[in-house]
Coordinates of C-alpha atoms and ligand atoms in Angstrom, one line a residue:
M1 CA 0.0 0.3 0.2
D2 CA 1.1 3.2 -0.9
C3 CA 0.9 6.9 -0.2
N4 CA -1.4 8.3 -3.3
R5 CA -3.9 10.3 -1.2
F6 CA -1.0 12.2 -0.7
F7 CA -0.1 13.6 -3.2
V8 CA -3.0 15.6 -3.9
L9 CA -2.4 16.9 -0.3
M10 CA 0.8 17.8 -2.2
R11 CA 0.0 19.0 -5.2
H12 CA -2.5 21.8 -3.8
E13 CA 0.3 23.4 -1.1
E14 CA 2.3 23.3 -3.9
E15 CA -0.3 25.4 -6.1
K16 CA -0.5 27.8 -3.3
F17 CA 3.5 28.5 -4.2
N18 CA 2.1 28.6 -7.7
V19 CA 4.4 26.3 -8.7
M20 CA 3.9 24.5 -12.6
G21 CA 3.9 21.2 -11.3
A22 CA 4.9 18.7 -14.2
K23 CA 8.0 19.9 -17.0
I24 CA 11.3 18.8 -17.8
V25 CA 13.3 21.2 -15.3
S26 CA 16.8 22.5 -16.1
N27 CA 19.8 22.4 -14.4
N28 CA 22.4 25.1 -15.6
G29 CA 21.4 24.7 -19.0
K30 CA 21.0 20.8 -19.4
K31 CA 18.6 19.6 -20.5
T32 CA 17.6 16.9 -17.3
L33 CA 15.1 14.1 -16.9
H34 CA 10.8 15.0 -15.7
G35 CA 10.0 14.8 -12.4
V36 CA 8.2 17.0 -10.6
H37 CA 8.2 20.1 -8.4
A38 CA 6.9 18.6 -4.8
P39 CA 7.0 20.8 -1.6
H40 CA 10.4 20.0 0.4
F41 CA 8.9 20.5 4.0
K42 CA 12.3 19.8 5.4
N43 CA 10.7 21.1 8.8
T44 CA 14.0 20.0 10.2
T45 CA 16.7 21.0 8.4
E46 CA 18.3 22.6 11.1
L47 CA 18.0 19.9 14.2
V48 CA 21.0 17.8 14.7
P49 CA 20.1 14.3 16.0
E50 CA 19.1 13.7 19.2
V51 CA 20.1 10.1 20.3
M52 CA 17.0 8.6 21.9
P53 CA 17.5 7.3 25.3
V54 CA 17.3 2.8 25.9
P55 CA 14.3 1.4 25.2
E56 CA 13.4 -1.6 28.0
K57 CA 13.2 -3.9 24.4
V58 CA 14.3 -3.5 21.3
Y59 CA 12.9 -6.3 17.9
I60 CA 15.9 -6.9 15.2
S61 CA 15.1 -8.4 12.7
L62 CA 16.8 -10.7 11.4
H63 CA 15.5 -10.3 7.6
Q64 CA 16.4 -6.3 7.4
H65 CA 17.5 -6.1 3.9
M66 CA 17.3 -8.2 0.3
G67 CA 18.1 -11.2 -0.6
A68 CA 18.3 -14.4 2.2
P69 CA 17.5 -13.9 5.9
C70 CA 20.2 -14.8 8.6
E71 CA 19.5 -17.8 11.5
P72 CA 19.9 -16.8 14.9
L73 CA 23.2 -16.9 16.7
V74 CA 21.5 -16.8 20.0
K75 CA 19.2 -17.9 21.6
K76 CA 16.3 -17.0 25.0
G77 CA 18.4 -17.0 27.8
D78 CA 21.4 -15.3 26.3
T79 CA 23.0 -12.0 27.1
V80 CA 24.0 -10.0 24.4
K81 CA 26.3 -6.7 24.1
V82 CA 26.7 -3.5 21.9
G83 CA 28.0 -4.3 18.1
Q84 CA 27.9 -8.1 19.3
L85 CA 26.9 -10.5 16.3
I86 CA 23.8 -12.2 16.5
G87 CA 22.5 -13.2 13.2
D88 CA 24.7 -14.2 9.9
T89 CA 23.6 -16.2 6.8
S90 CA 25.7 -18.2 4.4
A91 CA 24.4 -17.2 1.7
F92 CA 26.3 -14.6 -0.7
M93 CA 22.7 -13.1 -0.7
S94 CA 22.2 -11.0 2.5
A95 CA 23.8 -9.0 5.2
K96 CA 24.7 -10.2 8.7
T97 CA 22.9 -8.9 11.7
H98 CA 24.3 -7.1 15.2
S99 CA 23.5 -6.3 18.2
S100 CA 22.0 -2.6 19.1
V101 CA 22.4 -2.6 22.9
S102 CA 23.4 -4.8 25.2
G103 CA 20.4 -6.9 28.0
T104 CA 19.2 -10.3 27.2
V105 CA 17.6 -12.6 24.6
E106 CA 14.3 -12.8 25.9
A107 CA 13.2 -14.7 22.7
I108 CA 13.4 -15.3 18.9
T109 CA 10.2 -14.9 17.5
T110 CA 8.3 -14.5 14.0
M111 CA 6.6 -10.7 14.2
T112 CA 4.7 -9.8 11.6
T113 CA 6.9 -6.7 9.4
S114 CA 5.8 -3.7 8.2
M115 CA 5.1 -4.9 4.4
G116 CA 2.6 -7.5 5.9
G117 CA 5.1 -10.1 6.2
T118 CA 6.6 -12.2 9.1
D119 CA 10.3 -12.3 9.6
Q120 CA 12.0 -14.0 12.3
Y121 CA 12.9 -10.9 14.9
V122 CA 15.4 -11.4 18.4
V123 CA 13.6 -9.9 21.1
I124 CA 16.4 -8.3 24.0
K125 CA 15.5 -6.6 27.0
T126 CA 18.1 -4.0 27.4
D127 CA 19.7 -3.0 31.0
G128 CA 20.8 -0.1 29.9
L129 CA 24.3 -0.6 30.6
Q130 CA 25.2 -0.3 26.9
E131 CA 28.3 -1.7 27.0
V132 CA 29.9 -2.9 23.9
S133 CA 31.3 -6.4 22.1
E134 CA 34.6 -6.8 22.7
E135 CA 34.1 -8.3 19.2
V136 CA 33.7 -4.7 17.9
K137 CA 37.6 -3.7 16.5
P138 CA 38.6 -1.6 13.5
P139 CA 39.4 -3.4 10.5
V140 CA 42.6 -3.9 8.6
V141 CA 42.8 -3.4 5.6
T142 CA 45.0 -3.1 3.5
N143 CA 43.7 -4.2 -0.1
Y144 CA 40.1 -4.6 -2.2
Q145 CA 39.6 -8.0 -0.5
E146 CA 40.3 -7.2 2.9
F147 CA 37.9 -3.6 2.2
L148 CA 34.9 -6.6 0.5
T149 CA 34.9 -8.2 4.4
A150 CA 35.1 -5.3 5.7
V151 CA 31.7 -4.2 4.4
K152 CA 29.9 -7.7 4.7
N153 CA 31.5 -7.3 8.8
S154 CA 30.0 -4.3 8.6
G155 CA 26.5 -5.3 8.1
L156 CA 26.1 -1.9 5.9
V157 CA 23.2 -2.0 4.0
G158 CA 21.6 0.8 1.2
L159 CA 20.3 3.0 4.3
G160 CA 18.8 5.6 1.3
G161 CA 15.4 3.4 1.2
A162 CA 16.5 0.0 -0.9
G163 CA 18.5 -2.4 2.0
F164 CA 20.8 -3.6 -0.8
P165 CA 23.9 -5.3 0.6
T166 CA 26.2 -2.6 -0.2
F167 CA 29.3 -5.6 0.4
V168 CA 27.3 -7.7 -3.0
K169 CA 27.6 -4.2 -4.6
F170 CA 31.1 -3.4 -3.8
N171 CA 31.9 -7.2 -5.3
L172 CA 32.5 -6.8 -8.9
K173 CA 33.8 -9.6 -10.7
D174 CA 36.7 -6.6 -13.1
L175 CA 37.6 -4.0 -11.5
N176 CA 38.5 -2.4 -14.8
M177 CA 34.5 -2.4 -15.4
V178 CA 33.4 0.7 -13.1
D179 CA 35.7 4.1 -13.1
T180 CA 33.7 6.4 -11.2
L181 CA 31.5 7.1 -7.8
V182 CA 28.4 8.8 -7.3
I183 CA 26.9 9.6 -3.8
N184 CA 23.5 9.9 -3.3
A185 CA 22.9 12.5 -1.1
A186 CA 20.1 14.3 -3.5
E187 CA 17.7 13.6 -1.0
C188 CA 14.6 15.0 -2.8
E189 CA 11.1 12.8 -0.2
P190 CA 9.9 15.6 1.1
Y191 CA 10.1 15.9 4.9
I192 CA 12.9 13.5 5.3
T193 CA 16.8 15.5 6.2
T194 CA 18.6 13.0 7.3
D195 CA 20.7 12.2 5.0
Y196 CA 20.9 16.3 4.2
R197 CA 22.1 16.3 8.7
T198 CA 25.3 13.9 8.0
C199 CA 26.4 16.4 5.1
M200 CA 26.9 19.0 7.6
D201 CA 27.5 16.6 11.2
K202 CA 29.0 14.0 9.6
T203 CA 31.2 14.9 6.8
K204 CA 34.7 14.0 8.1
E205 CA 33.7 10.6 8.0
L206 CA 31.7 10.9 4.5
L207 CA 34.7 11.9 2.9
A208 CA 37.4 9.0 4.6
G209 CA 34.5 6.3 3.1
A210 CA 34.3 7.8 -0.4
R211 CA 38.3 7.9 -0.7
A212 CA 37.6 4.1 0.9
I213 CA 35.9 3.1 -1.9
A214 CA 37.4 5.2 -4.5
K215 CA 40.9 3.3 -3.6
Y216 CA 39.5 -0.4 -2.8
L217 CA 37.5 0.0 -5.7
E218 CA 40.4 2.3 -8.0
L219 CA 38.2 4.4 -9.1
K220 CA 39.1 8.1 -9.9
D221 CA 36.4 10.5 -9.7
I222 CA 34.3 10.8 -7.7
Y223 CA 30.6 12.9 -7.7
I224 CA 28.1 13.8 -4.9
G225 CA 25.4 14.6 -6.3
I226 CA 22.8 17.5 -3.8
E227 CA 20.0 19.7 -4.7
D228 CA 20.1 23.3 -4.6
N229 CA 18.2 23.6 -1.8
K230 CA 21.4 22.5 0.1
P231 CA 23.8 25.4 0.2
K232 CA 24.6 25.4 3.5
A233 CA 25.6 21.3 3.0
I234 CA 26.9 22.6 -0.7
E235 CA 28.9 25.4 0.8
L236 CA 30.4 22.9 3.2
L237 CA 31.4 20.0 0.6
E238 CA 33.1 22.5 -2.1
K239 CA 34.5 23.6 0.6
E240 CA 36.0 19.7 2.6
T241 CA 37.0 19.1 -1.6
K242 CA 38.4 21.7 -2.7
D243 CA 41.8 19.9 -2.6
D244 CA 41.1 16.9 -4.1
P245 CA 40.8 17.2 -7.7
A246 CA 38.6 13.3 -7.6
F247 CA 36.0 15.3 -5.8
H248 CA 33.2 17.0 -8.0
I249 CA 30.1 18.2 -6.5
V250 CA 27.5 18.7 -8.6
S251 CA 24.3 21.1 -7.4
M252 CA 21.5 19.9 -8.4
K253 CA 18.1 22.0 -9.8
A254 CA 15.9 20.6 -6.6
S255 CA 12.8 18.6 -8.6
Y256 CA 11.2 15.4 -7.7
P257 CA 13.0 12.4 -7.7
K258 CA 16.7 13.4 -8.8
G259 CA 17.8 11.2 -5.8
A260 CA 16.4 8.1 -8.8
E261 CA 19.7 5.6 -9.1
K262 CA 19.0 6.6 -12.7
V263 CA 18.3 10.3 -12.8
I264 CA 21.2 11.1 -10.1
V265 CA 23.2 9.2 -12.6
Y266 CA 22.8 11.0 -15.4
E267 CA 22.2 13.8 -13.5
T268 CA 25.8 13.6 -12.4
T269 CA 27.8 12.1 -14.9
G270 CA 26.1 12.3 -18.1
R271 CA 26.1 8.8 -18.5
V272 CA 22.2 7.0 -19.3
I273 CA 21.9 3.1 -17.5
K274 CA 19.3 1.2 -20.9
E275 CA 17.0 -0.8 -19.6
G276 CA 17.9 -4.3 -17.7
Q277 CA 21.5 -2.7 -17.1
L278 CA 23.2 -1.7 -13.5
P279 CA 24.8 1.2 -12.8
F280 CA 28.4 -0.7 -12.6
Q281 CA 27.3 -1.3 -16.6
A282 CA 28.0 2.2 -17.1
G283 CA 31.3 2.3 -14.7
V284 CA 29.8 3.2 -12.0
I285 CA 28.7 2.7 -8.5
V286 CA 26.1 4.8 -6.6
S287 CA 25.5 4.8 -3.1
N288 CA 24.1 6.6 -0.2
V289 CA 25.7 9.2 1.4
T290 CA 24.6 8.5 4.3
S291 CA 25.5 4.6 4.1
V292 CA 29.2 6.4 2.7
A293 CA 29.9 7.7 5.9
F294 CA 28.9 4.9 8.0
L295 CA 31.1 2.9 6.4
G296 CA 34.2 5.6 6.9
E297 CA 32.8 6.2 11.0
Y298 CA 33.1 1.9 10.4
L299 CA 36.7 1.6 9.2
E300 CA 37.6 3.6 11.9
T301 CA 36.1 2.5 14.8
G302 CA 34.6 -1.2 14.0
M303 CA 31.1 -0.1 15.4
P304 CA 29.2 -2.4 13.0
L305 CA 25.6 -0.6 12.2
V306 CA 23.2 -0.2 15.1
T307 CA 21.4 2.8 14.6
R308 CA 20.0 4.9 12.1
T309 CA 19.2 8.0 11.7
L310 CA 15.0 8.7 11.3
T311 CA 13.3 12.1 10.8
I312 CA 10.1 12.0 12.1
D313 CA 7.9 14.5 11.1
G314 CA 4.3 15.3 10.4
S315 CA 1.3 16.9 11.4
A316 CA 0.9 14.5 14.5
I317 CA 3.8 14.4 15.8
A318 CA 4.0 16.8 19.0
N319 CA 7.9 17.6 18.2
P320 CA 9.9 17.0 15.1
K321 CA 12.8 16.0 15.3
N322 CA 15.9 14.0 13.8
V323 CA 16.7 10.9 16.4
V324 CA 19.4 8.9 16.7
A325 CA 17.8 5.2 17.5
P326 CA 18.8 1.4 18.3
I327 CA 18.7 -0.9 16.0
G328 CA 14.9 -2.7 16.2
A329 CA 13.4 0.0 18.1
M330 CA 10.1 0.6 18.2
F331 CA 8.3 3.4 15.9
E332 CA 6.1 4.0 19.0
D333 CA 9.2 4.5 21.9
I334 CA 10.9 6.9 18.9
V335 CA 7.6 8.9 18.4
N336 CA 7.2 8.9 22.1
F337 CA 10.9 10.7 22.9
C338 CA 9.3 13.8 20.5
G339 CA 6.7 13.8 22.9
G340 CA 4.5 12.2 21.3
Y341 CA 1.4 12.8 19.0
K342 CA 0.1 16.4 19.4
E343 CA -3.7 14.6 17.2
E344 CA -4.7 11.1 16.4
P345 CA -2.7 10.7 13.4
V346 CA -4.2 9.0 10.5
K347 CA -2.3 8.5 8.8
M348 CA 1.9 6.9 9.0
L349 CA 4.5 6.1 7.3
M350 CA 7.8 4.2 7.1
G351 CA 9.2 6.9 4.5
G352 CA 8.4 9.4 2.6
P353 CA 4.9 11.1 1.4
M354 CA 6.3 10.0 -2.1
M355 CA 7.5 6.1 -2.3
G356 CA 7.0 5.5 1.8
I357 CA 5.2 2.7 3.0
T358 CA 1.3 3.4 5.3
I359 CA 1.8 1.2 7.9
Y360 CA -0.8 0.7 10.1
T361 CA 0.1 1.7 13.8
D362 CA 3.4 2.4 15.0
N363 CA 3.9 -1.0 17.3
L364 CA 7.0 -1.9 14.8
P365 CA 10.5 -2.2 15.4
M366 CA 12.8 -0.1 13.0
V367 CA 15.4 -1.8 10.5
K368 CA 18.5 -0.1 8.9
N369 CA 16.9 0.7 6.1
N370 CA 14.2 3.0 7.6
N371 CA 15.0 6.7 7.4
A372 CA 12.0 8.8 8.3
M373 CA 8.2 8.3 10.2
L374 CA 5.6 10.1 9.7
A375 CA 2.5 10.9 11.1
F376 CA -0.5 13.2 9.6
G377 CA -3.9 14.1 11.3
A378 CA -7.2 14.0 9.8
E379 CA -6.9 17.0 7.3
Q380 CA -4.0 15.7 5.5
A381 CA -5.2 12.4 5.4
K382 CA -7.7 13.1 3.2
V383 CA -9.2 10.7 0.1
Y384 CA -10.1 12.3 -2.4
E385 CA -12.6 10.6 -4.9
E386 CA -10.7 9.1 -9.0
T387 CA -12.7 10.9 -11.3
A388 CA -12.3 9.3 -15.3
C389 CA -9.1 10.5 -16.6
I390 CA -9.2 13.5 -19.1
R391 CA -6.3 11.9 -21.4
C392 CA -4.6 16.1 -20.0
G393 CA -1.5 13.8 -20.3
R394 CA 0.7 15.4 -17.5
C395 CA 1.5 12.0 -16.1
V396 CA 3.3 11.6 -18.9
R397 CA 5.3 14.6 -18.5
A398 CA 6.0 14.0 -15.6
C399 CA 7.3 10.6 -15.8
P400 CA 10.9 10.7 -15.3
M401 CA 11.3 7.2 -17.1
S402 CA 9.4 8.7 -20.0
L403 CA 6.3 5.8 -19.8
M404 CA 2.5 6.5 -20.5
P405 CA 0.7 6.1 -17.2
A406 CA -1.9 6.2 -18.7
A407 CA -2.0 3.9 -21.0
I408 CA -1.2 1.1 -18.6
E409 CA -3.7 1.8 -16.6
T410 CA -5.9 1.1 -19.4
A411 CA -3.7 -2.1 -20.5
Y412 CA -3.7 -3.3 -16.9
K413 CA -7.4 -3.1 -16.5
L414 CA -7.7 -5.1 -19.7
K415 CA -5.2 -7.6 -18.1
K416 CA -3.0 -6.6 -21.9
E417 CA 0.3 -7.7 -20.6
D418 CA 1.7 -8.4 -24.0
E419 CA 0.6 -4.6 -24.1
L420 CA 2.2 -3.8 -20.6
K421 CA 5.3 -4.7 -21.5
A422 CA 5.2 -3.0 -24.8
L423 CA 5.0 0.0 -22.4
K424 CA 8.0 -1.0 -20.5
V425 CA 6.0 -1.0 -17.3
N426 CA 8.9 -2.7 -16.2
L427 CA 11.2 0.8 -16.2
C428 CA 8.6 2.2 -13.5
I429 CA 10.8 3.4 -10.5
E430 CA 7.4 4.0 -8.1
C431 CA 8.7 7.4 -7.8
G432 CA 4.9 8.8 -7.8
C433 CA 5.1 11.5 -9.7
C434 CA 1.8 10.0 -13.0
S435 CA 0.1 10.1 -9.2
Y436 CA 1.0 13.4 -7.9
V437 CA 0.5 15.6 -10.5
C438 CA -2.7 13.7 -12.0
P439 CA -5.9 15.5 -11.8
A440 CA -8.2 13.1 -12.1
H441 CA -7.2 11.3 -8.7
R442 CA -6.2 8.0 -10.3
Q443 CA -3.9 5.7 -8.1
L444 CA -1.2 5.1 -11.2
V445 CA 1.3 4.4 -9.2
V446 CA -0.1 2.0 -7.6
T447 CA -1.6 0.1 -11.4
N448 CA 1.9 0.4 -12.3
K449 CA 2.9 -1.6 -8.8
M450 CA 0.1 -4.5 -9.8
A451 CA 0.6 -4.0 -13.8
K452 CA 4.7 -5.2 -13.4
R453 CA 3.4 -8.3 -10.6
M454 CA 1.3 -9.0 -13.4
I455 CA 4.1 -9.2 -16.1
A456 CA 6.4 -11.2 -14.0
P457 CA 8.2 -13.8 -13.8
K458 CA 6.1 -16.7 -12.6
K459 CA 7.8 -18.6 -10.1
Ligands
SF4_501 S1 5.7 5.6 -14.3 FE1 6.8 4.9 -12.8 S2 8.8 5.9 -13.0 FE2 6.5 7.0 -14.6 S3 6.0 8.6 -12.6 FE3 4.9 6.9 -13.0 S4 5.6 5.1 -10.8 FE4 7.2 7.6 -12.0
SF4_502 S1 -4.0 9.5 -16.0 FE1 -4.7 12.2 -15.2 S2 -2.5 12.4 -15.7 FE2 -2.6 10.9 -16.8 S3 -4.1 12.1 -18.6 FE3 -5.3 11.0 -17.4 S4 -5.9 13.0 -16.2 FE4 -4.5 12.6 -17.3

């Protein structure tokens, strides 16, 4: 379930500002991909992340990443410390799981996930001491293989929201395939400011992480793509990298979805990731800015991924904040640290309003790739009725992938799988721009998701 009804609210806000919705935007005269100008609502921009108190219990999922879940390495009654490995697997596509707290394992149990499925969780009753595990030591890294091992041991997954195991992304058959690192600091989703805070508060770690990736993957150029609505961060990054010719800070015209992988690669390097290709096939490694900063910190300290900074915002939140929370903390506990709700939350989202996932309770534990939790009251959560398509073409003009969402919707309803394939619905990045601009409030992105499933190879 996504958050289409929000697109209407946000578009109305946009119209208040008299900004056109869908159009081709220009970045310093350079033609760029389509998209929309959504209002930014970056209310927490200047709020330095606050570390929340350790909750009474954490619920650490053994499947916080794309790929195979981990097997538990602890059992009920075991004591654990911060940074201790508590879940692992021999599967290639996976990421290790570490304890974010010190305490006692209360249970290994199956719980419902935010996506509606089920996963195994390690439930830990905390002791409040936050004792650090003896396993936590800075890794020794002198070559590519040792770098890969370190990345694997860190438990890092893409922190921009994808949850792709970073070790897998860096594991290349041939280093000659890539020559460029693109660091995604666009943060184009409204409300979310955690990547901005990384640029401002963890600049040293970010540059150290970027240099390590470039060194061990033998990359020549490092592009940091950042929207021009973050002038302080752009100034800081330009100042800190001015003596290093490998770095290129690219200020991109703020528009959504500048952070989409294909979009940011094109905007920063001018390279096109073709249909069916992955970034490395265009010679590029793409990494989220907070992931890179974490890596810089991990190589220095050896502390694996056990905390996450989230933006907690929305009209129902009493005191919006950026919060550093232990992995596995309940959203309910994190919201309570922000003063709780000032009105009944009618709509809650994990992530931003464009691509976030609706959650029906805050009684869910956060996972590694959560970068925000938003909660809105009744006024913002109004549902607008769909009306008939008026063939205005706004959805087509907005689509960064140059798709035809209205035609896809028709083909889906008629169950025309061949037509859906011909319309390339598989290229849809589910950014929501089409739904956002549609004056008929059509649930286009939801239809696209279902259409992709319809034509996916049957298992
Ligand atoms: S069709 Fe897909 S890629 Fe295009 S605007 Fe809609 S959600 Fe985004
Ligand atoms: S689906 Fe919406 S945006 Fe697209 S052509 Fe129809 S009315 Fe216009």
